[in-house]
mmCIF file of C-alpha atoms in Angstrom:
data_model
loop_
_atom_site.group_PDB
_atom_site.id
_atom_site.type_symbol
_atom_site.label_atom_id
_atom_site.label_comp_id
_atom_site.label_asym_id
_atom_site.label_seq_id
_atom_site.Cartn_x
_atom_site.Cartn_y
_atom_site.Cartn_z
ATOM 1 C CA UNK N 11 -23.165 21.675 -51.049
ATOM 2 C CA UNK N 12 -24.493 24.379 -47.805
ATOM 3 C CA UNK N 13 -26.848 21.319 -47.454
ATOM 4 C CA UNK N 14 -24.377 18.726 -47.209
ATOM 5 C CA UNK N 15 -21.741 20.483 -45.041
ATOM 6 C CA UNK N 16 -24.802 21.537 -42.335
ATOM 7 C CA UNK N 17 -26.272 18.123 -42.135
ATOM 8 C CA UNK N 18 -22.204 17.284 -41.549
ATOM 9 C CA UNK N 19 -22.113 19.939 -39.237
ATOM 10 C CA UNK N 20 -25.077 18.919 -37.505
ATOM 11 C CA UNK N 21 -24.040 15.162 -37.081
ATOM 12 C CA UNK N 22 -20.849 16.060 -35.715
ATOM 13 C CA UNK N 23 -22.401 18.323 -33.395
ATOM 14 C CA UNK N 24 -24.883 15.706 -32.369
ATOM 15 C CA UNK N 25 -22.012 12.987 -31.995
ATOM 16 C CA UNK N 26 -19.899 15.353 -29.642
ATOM 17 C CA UNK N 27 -22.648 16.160 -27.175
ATOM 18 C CA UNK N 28 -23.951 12.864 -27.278
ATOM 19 C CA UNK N 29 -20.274 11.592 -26.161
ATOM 20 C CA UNK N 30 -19.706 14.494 -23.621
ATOM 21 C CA UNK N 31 -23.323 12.623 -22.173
ATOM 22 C CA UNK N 32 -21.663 9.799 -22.072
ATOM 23 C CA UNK N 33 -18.207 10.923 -20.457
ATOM 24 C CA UNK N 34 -19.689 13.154 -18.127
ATOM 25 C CA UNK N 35 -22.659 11.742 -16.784
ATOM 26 C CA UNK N 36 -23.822 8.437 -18.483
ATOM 27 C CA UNK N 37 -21.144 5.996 -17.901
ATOM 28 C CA UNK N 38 -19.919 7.522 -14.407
ATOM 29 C CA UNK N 39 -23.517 6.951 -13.270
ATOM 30 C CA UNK N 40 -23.377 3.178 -14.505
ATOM 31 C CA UNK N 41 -19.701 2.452 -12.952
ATOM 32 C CA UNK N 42 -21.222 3.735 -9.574
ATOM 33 C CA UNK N 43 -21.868 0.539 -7.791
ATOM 34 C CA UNK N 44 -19.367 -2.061 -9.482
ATOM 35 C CA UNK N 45 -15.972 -1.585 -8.126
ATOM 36 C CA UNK N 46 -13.944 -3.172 -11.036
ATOM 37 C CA UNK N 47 -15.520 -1.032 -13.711
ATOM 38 C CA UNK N 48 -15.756 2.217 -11.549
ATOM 39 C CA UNK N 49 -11.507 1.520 -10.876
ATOM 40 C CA UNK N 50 -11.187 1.084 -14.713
ATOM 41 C CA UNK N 51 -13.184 4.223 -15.916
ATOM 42 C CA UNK N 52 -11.621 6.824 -13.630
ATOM 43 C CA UNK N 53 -8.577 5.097 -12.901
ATOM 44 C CA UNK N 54 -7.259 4.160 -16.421
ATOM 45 C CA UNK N 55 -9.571 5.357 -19.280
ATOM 46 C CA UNK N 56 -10.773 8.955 -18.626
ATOM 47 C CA UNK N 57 -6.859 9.706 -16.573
ATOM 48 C CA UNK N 58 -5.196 8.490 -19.391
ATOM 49 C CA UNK N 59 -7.615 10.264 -22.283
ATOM 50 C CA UNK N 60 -7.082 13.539 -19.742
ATOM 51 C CA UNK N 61 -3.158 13.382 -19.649
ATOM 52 C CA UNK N 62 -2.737 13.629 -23.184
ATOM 53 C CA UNK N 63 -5.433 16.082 -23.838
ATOM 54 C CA UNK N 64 -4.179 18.684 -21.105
ATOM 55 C CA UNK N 65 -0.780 17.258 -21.477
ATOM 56 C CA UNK N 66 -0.747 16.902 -17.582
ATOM 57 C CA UNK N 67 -0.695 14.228 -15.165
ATOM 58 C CA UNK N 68 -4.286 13.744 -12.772
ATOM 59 C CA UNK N 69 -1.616 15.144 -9.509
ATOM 60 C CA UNK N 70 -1.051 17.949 -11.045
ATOM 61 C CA UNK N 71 -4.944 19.277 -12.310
ATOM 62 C CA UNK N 72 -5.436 18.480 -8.356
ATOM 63 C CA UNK N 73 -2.847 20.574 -7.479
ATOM 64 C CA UNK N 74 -4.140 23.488 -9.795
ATOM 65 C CA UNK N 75 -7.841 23.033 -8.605
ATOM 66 C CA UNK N 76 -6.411 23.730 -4.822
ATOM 67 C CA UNK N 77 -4.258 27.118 -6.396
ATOM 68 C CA UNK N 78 -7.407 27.943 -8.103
ATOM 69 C CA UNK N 79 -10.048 27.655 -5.290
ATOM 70 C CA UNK N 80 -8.211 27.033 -2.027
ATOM 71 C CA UNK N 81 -7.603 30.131 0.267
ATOM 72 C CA UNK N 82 -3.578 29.425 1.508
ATOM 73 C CA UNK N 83 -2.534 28.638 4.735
ATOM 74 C CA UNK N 84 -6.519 27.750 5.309
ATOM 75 C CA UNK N 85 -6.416 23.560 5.285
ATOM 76 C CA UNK N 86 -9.844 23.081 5.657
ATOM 77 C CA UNK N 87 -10.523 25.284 2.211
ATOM 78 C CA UNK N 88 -7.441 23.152 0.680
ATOM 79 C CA UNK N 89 -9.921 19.681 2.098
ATOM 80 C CA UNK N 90 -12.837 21.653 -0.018
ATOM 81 C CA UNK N 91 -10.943 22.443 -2.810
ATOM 82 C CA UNK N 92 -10.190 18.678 -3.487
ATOM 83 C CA UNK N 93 -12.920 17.122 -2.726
ATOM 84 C CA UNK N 94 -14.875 19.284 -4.737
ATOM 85 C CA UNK N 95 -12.643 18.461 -7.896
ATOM 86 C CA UNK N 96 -13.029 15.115 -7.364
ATOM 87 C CA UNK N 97 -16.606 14.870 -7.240
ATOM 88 C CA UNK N 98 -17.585 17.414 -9.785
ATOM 89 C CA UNK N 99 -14.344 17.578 -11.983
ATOM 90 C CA UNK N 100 -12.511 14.333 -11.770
ATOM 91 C CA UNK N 101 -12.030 11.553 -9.872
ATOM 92 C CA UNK N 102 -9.527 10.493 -7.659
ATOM 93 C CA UNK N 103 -8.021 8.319 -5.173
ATOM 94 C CA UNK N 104 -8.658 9.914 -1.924
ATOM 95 C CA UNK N 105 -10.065 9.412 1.506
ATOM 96 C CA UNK N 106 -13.292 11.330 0.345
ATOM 97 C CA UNK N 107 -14.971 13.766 1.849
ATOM 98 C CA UNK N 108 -18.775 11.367 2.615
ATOM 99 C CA UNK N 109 -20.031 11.057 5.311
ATOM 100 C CA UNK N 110 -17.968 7.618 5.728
ATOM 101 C CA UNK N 111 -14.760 7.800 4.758
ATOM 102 C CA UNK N 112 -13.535 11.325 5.896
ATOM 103 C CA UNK N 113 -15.354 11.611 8.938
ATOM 104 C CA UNK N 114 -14.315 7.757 10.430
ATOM 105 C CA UNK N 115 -10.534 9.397 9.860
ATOM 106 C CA UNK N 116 -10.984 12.780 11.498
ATOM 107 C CA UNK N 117 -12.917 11.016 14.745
ATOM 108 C CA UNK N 118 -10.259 8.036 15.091
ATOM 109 C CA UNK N 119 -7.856 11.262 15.011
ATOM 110 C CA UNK N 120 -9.454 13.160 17.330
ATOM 111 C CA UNK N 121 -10.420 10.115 19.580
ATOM 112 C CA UNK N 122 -6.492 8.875 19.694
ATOM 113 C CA UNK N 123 -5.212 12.715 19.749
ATOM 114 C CA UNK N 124 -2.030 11.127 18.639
ATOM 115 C CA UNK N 125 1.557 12.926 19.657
ATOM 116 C CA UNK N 126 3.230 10.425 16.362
ATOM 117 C CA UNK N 127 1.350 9.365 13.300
ATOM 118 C CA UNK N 128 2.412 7.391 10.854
ATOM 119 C CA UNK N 129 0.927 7.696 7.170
ATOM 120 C CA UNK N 130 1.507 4.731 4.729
ATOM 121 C CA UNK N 131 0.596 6.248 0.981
ATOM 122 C CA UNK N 132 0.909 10.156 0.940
ATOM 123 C CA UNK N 133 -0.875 10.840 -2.694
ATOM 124 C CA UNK N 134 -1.299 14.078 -2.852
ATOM 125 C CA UNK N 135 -1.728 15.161 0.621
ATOM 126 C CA UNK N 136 -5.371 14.938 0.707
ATOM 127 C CA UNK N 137 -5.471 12.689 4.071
ATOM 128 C CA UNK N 138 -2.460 14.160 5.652
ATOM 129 C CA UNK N 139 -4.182 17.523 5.515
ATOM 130 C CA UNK N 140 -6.537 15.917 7.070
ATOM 131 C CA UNK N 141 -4.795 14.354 9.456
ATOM 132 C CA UNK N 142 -2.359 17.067 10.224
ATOM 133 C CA UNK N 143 -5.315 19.654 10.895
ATOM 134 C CA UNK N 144 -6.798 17.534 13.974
ATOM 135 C CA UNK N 145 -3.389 16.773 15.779
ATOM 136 C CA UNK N 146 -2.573 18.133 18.906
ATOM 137 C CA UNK N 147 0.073 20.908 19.236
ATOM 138 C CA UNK N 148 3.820 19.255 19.151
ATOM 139 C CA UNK N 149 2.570 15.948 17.113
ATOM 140 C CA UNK N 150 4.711 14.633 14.508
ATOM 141 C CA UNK N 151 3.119 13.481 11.580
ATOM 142 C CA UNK N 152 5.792 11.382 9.147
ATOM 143 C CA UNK N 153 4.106 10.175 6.153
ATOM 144 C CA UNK N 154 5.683 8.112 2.959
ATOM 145 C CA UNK N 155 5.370 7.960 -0.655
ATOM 146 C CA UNK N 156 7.248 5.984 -3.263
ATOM 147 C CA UNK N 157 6.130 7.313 -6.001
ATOM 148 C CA UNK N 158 8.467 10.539 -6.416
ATOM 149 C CA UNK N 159 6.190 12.923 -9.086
ATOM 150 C CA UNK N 160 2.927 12.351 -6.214
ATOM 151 C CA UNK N 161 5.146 13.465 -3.086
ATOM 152 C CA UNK N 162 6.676 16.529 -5.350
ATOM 153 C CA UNK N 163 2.490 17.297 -5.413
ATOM 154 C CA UNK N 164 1.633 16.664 -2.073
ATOM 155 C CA UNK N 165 4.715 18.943 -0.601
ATOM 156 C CA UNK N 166 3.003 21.872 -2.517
ATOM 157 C CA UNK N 167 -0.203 21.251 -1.165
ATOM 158 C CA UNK N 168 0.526 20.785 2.429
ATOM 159 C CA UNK N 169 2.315 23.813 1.633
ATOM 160 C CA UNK N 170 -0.766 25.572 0.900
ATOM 161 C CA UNK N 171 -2.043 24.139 3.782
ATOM 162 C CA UNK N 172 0.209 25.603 5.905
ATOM 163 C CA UNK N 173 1.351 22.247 7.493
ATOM 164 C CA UNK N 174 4.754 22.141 6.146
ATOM 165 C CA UNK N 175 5.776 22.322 10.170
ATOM 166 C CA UNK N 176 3.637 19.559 11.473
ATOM 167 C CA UNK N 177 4.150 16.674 8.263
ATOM 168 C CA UNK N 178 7.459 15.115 7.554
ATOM 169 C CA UNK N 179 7.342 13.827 3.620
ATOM 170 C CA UNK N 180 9.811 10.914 3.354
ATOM 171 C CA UNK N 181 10.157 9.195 -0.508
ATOM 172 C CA UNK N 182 10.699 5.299 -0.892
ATOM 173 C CA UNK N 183 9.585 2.552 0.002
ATOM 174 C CA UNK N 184 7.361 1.460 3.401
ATOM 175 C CA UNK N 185 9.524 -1.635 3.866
ATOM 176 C CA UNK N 186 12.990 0.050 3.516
ATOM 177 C CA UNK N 187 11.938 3.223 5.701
ATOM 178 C CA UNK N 188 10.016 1.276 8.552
ATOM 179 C CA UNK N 189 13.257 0.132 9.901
ATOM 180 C CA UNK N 190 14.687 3.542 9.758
ATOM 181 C CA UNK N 191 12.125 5.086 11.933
ATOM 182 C CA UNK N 192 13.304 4.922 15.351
ATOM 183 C CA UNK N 193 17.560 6.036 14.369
ATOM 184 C CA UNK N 194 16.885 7.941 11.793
ATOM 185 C CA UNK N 195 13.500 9.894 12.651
ATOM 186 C CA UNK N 196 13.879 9.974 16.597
ATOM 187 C CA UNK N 197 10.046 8.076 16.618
ATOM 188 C CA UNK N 198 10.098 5.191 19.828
ATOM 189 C CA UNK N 199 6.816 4.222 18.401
ATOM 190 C CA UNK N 200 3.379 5.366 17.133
ATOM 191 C CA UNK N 201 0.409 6.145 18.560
ATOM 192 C CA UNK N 202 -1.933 6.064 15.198
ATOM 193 C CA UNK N 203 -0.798 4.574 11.848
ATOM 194 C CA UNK N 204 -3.162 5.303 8.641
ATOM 195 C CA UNK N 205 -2.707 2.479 6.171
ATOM 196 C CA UNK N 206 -3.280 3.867 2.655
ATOM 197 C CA UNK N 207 -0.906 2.632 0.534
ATOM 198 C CA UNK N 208 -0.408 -0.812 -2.407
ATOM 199 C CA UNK N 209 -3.019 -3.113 -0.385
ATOM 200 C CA UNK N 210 -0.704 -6.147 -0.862
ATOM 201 C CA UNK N 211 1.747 -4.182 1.392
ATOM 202 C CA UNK N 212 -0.684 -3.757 4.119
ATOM 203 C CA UNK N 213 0.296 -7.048 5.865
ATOM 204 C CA UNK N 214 4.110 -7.257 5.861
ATOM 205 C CA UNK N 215 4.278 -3.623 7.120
ATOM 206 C CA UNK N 216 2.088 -4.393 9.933
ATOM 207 C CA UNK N 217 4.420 -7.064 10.617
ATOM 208 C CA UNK N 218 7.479 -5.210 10.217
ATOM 209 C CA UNK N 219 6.356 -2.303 12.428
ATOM 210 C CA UNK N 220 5.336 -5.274 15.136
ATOM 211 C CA UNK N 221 8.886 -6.201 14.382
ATOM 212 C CA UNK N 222 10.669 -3.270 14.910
ATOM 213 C CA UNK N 223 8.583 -2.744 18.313
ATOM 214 C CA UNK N 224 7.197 0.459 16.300
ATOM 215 C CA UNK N 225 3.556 -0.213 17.822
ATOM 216 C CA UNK N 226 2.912 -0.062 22.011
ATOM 217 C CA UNK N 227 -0.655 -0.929 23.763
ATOM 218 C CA UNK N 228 -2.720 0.952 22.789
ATOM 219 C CA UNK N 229 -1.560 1.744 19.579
ATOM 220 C CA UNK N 230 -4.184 2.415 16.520
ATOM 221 C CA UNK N 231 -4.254 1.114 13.053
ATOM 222 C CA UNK N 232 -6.728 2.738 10.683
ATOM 223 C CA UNK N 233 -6.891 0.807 7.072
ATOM 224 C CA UNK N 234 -8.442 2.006 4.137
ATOM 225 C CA UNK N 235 -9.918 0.254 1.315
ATOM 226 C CA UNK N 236 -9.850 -2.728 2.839
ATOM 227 C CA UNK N 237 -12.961 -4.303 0.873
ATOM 228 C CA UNK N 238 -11.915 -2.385 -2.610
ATOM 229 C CA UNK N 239 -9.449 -2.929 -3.965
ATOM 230 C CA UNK N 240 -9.551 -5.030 -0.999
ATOM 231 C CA UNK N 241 -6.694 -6.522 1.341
ATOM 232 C CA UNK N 242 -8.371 -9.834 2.438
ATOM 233 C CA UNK N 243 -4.373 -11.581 3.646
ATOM 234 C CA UNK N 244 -4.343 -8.042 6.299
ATOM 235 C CA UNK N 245 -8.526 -8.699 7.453
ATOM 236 C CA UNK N 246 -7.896 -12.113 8.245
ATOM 237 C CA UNK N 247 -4.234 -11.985 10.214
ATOM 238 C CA UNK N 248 -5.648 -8.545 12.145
ATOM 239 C CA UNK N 249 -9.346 -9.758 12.969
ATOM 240 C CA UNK N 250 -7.559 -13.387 14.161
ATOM 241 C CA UNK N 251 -4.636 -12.368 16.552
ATOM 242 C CA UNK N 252 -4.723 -12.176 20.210
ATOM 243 C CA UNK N 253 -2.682 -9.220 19.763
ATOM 244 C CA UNK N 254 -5.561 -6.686 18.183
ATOM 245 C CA UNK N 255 -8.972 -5.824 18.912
ATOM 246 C CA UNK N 256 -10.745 -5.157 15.409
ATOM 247 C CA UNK N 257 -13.449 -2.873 14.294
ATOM 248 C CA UNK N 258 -14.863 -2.608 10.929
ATOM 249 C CA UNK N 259 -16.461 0.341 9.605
ATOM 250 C CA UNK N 260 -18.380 0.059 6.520
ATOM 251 C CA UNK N 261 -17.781 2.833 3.717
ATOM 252 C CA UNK N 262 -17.824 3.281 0.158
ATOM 253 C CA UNK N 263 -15.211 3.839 -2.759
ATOM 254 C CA UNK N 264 -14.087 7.470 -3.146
ATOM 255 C CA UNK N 265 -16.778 9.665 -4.613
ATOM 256 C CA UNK N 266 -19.212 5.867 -5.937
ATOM 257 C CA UNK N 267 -21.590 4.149 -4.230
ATOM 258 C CA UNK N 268 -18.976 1.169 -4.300
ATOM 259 C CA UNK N 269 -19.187 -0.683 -0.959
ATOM 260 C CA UNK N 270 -16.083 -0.299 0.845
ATOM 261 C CA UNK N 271 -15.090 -0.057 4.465
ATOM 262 C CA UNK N 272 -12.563 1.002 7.026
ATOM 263 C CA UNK N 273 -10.498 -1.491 9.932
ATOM 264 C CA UNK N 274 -9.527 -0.001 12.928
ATOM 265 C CA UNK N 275 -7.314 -1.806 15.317
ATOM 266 C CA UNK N 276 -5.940 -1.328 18.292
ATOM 267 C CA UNK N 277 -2.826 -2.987 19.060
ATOM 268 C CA UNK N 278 -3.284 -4.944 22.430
ATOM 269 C CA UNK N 279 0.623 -5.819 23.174
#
């Protein structure tokens, strides 16, 4: 019977590390490179297995790894703090802190120096920390979120940031707020928008800030993921009108080696 219940022992021992091999480094390092099964592994299977083990949602182990590790009131740490959850923790949806992704934000921010921003997809705060950091003194920085359990996680961490001054959260929807903008937030137009949001909405709110004379020469448009998930409708109406001039700048899917990229445009009138 010892015999039996240590050879039981040992299997289940031996089964359990060779599935935490498997979770934590063999199957990640296979999903690197193909977008559809690096979205499905982090994005539905190990976030779903994790909320019901920690009985938590993926928001709010972000938000704990900033309380944890990030010194308050100190954004840059908060920037840290995330980025190093995400790539040695768990992944997430973020701008990413490579050499691509994060750094083509911060020097379109700095380059524009914009005095009103306009964020499309809050999350949890990750790029409007980011974004917030680099503006000037006096910019206004209104950024939206539908989803109303990711902006209750983002306040707190721009809070930690210490940006609460500079970032105006609204909740709802892009389309029903983009009219709103210039009665009800005081905004004439915008000198840098950051397109982060549902990809299939990328295209009608472009349109519907052109509509609502939101955008002035000059004005920048910075969208992310525009090869994965991909917003191919947006590529082809922004690289084909007279009224932008386009730049594409190649990147890769959050924390993979999935190819990705970045489109900046600059709104020509």
């Amino acid at each position: 019977a010892p015999q039996m219940w240590l050879t039981l022992l040992c299997s289940c021992g031996g089964g359990a590390a060779l599935l935490y091999v498997l979770y934590r480094w063999l199957v990640p390092a296979l999903v690197q490179h193909h977008a559809g099964l690096a979205l499905l592994w982090h994005d539905v299977i190990v976030e779903r297995m994790l909320d019901v083990l920690t009985r938590s949602t993926r928001p709010q182990r972000l938000l704990g790894a900033v309380r944890r590790t990030a010194t308050r009131g100190d954004p840059r740490s908060v920037v840290r703090a995330i980025d190093d959850f995400c790539r040695h923790t768990e992944w997430a949806m973020n701008v990413g802190d490579e050499k691509g992704t994060g750094c083509i934000l911060d020097s379109v921010v700095s380059e524009v120096s914009p005095a009103t921003v306009l964020e499309l997809g809050t999350y949890c705060g990750y790029s409007t920390v980011r974004i917030a950091t680099l503006l000037p003194p006096g910019a206004k920085l209104i950024t939206l979120e539908f989803n109303p359990d990711f902006a209750l996680i983002a306040r707190q961490v721009i809070a930690w940031a210490g940006l609460e001054e500079k970032v105006h959260l609204v909740e709802g929807s892009s389309g029903d707020l983009i009219p709103l903008m210039k009665e009800k937030f005081g905004v004439k137009s915008f000198d840098l928008v950051f397109l982060d949001h549902w990809k299939d909405r990328y295209l009608p709110d472009t349109k519907l800030l052109e509509e609502c004379g939101l955008l002035q020469k000059g004005s920048v448009l910075l969208a992310d993921n525009v090869i994965c998930p991909g917003s191919p409708d947006y590529l082809e109406y922004i690289r084909n009108s007279p009224k932008y001039r386009s730049q594409h700048f190649k990147s890769h899917l959050e924390y993979t080696k999935v190819e990705d990229g970045l489109e900046k445009s600059v709104f020509l009138g």
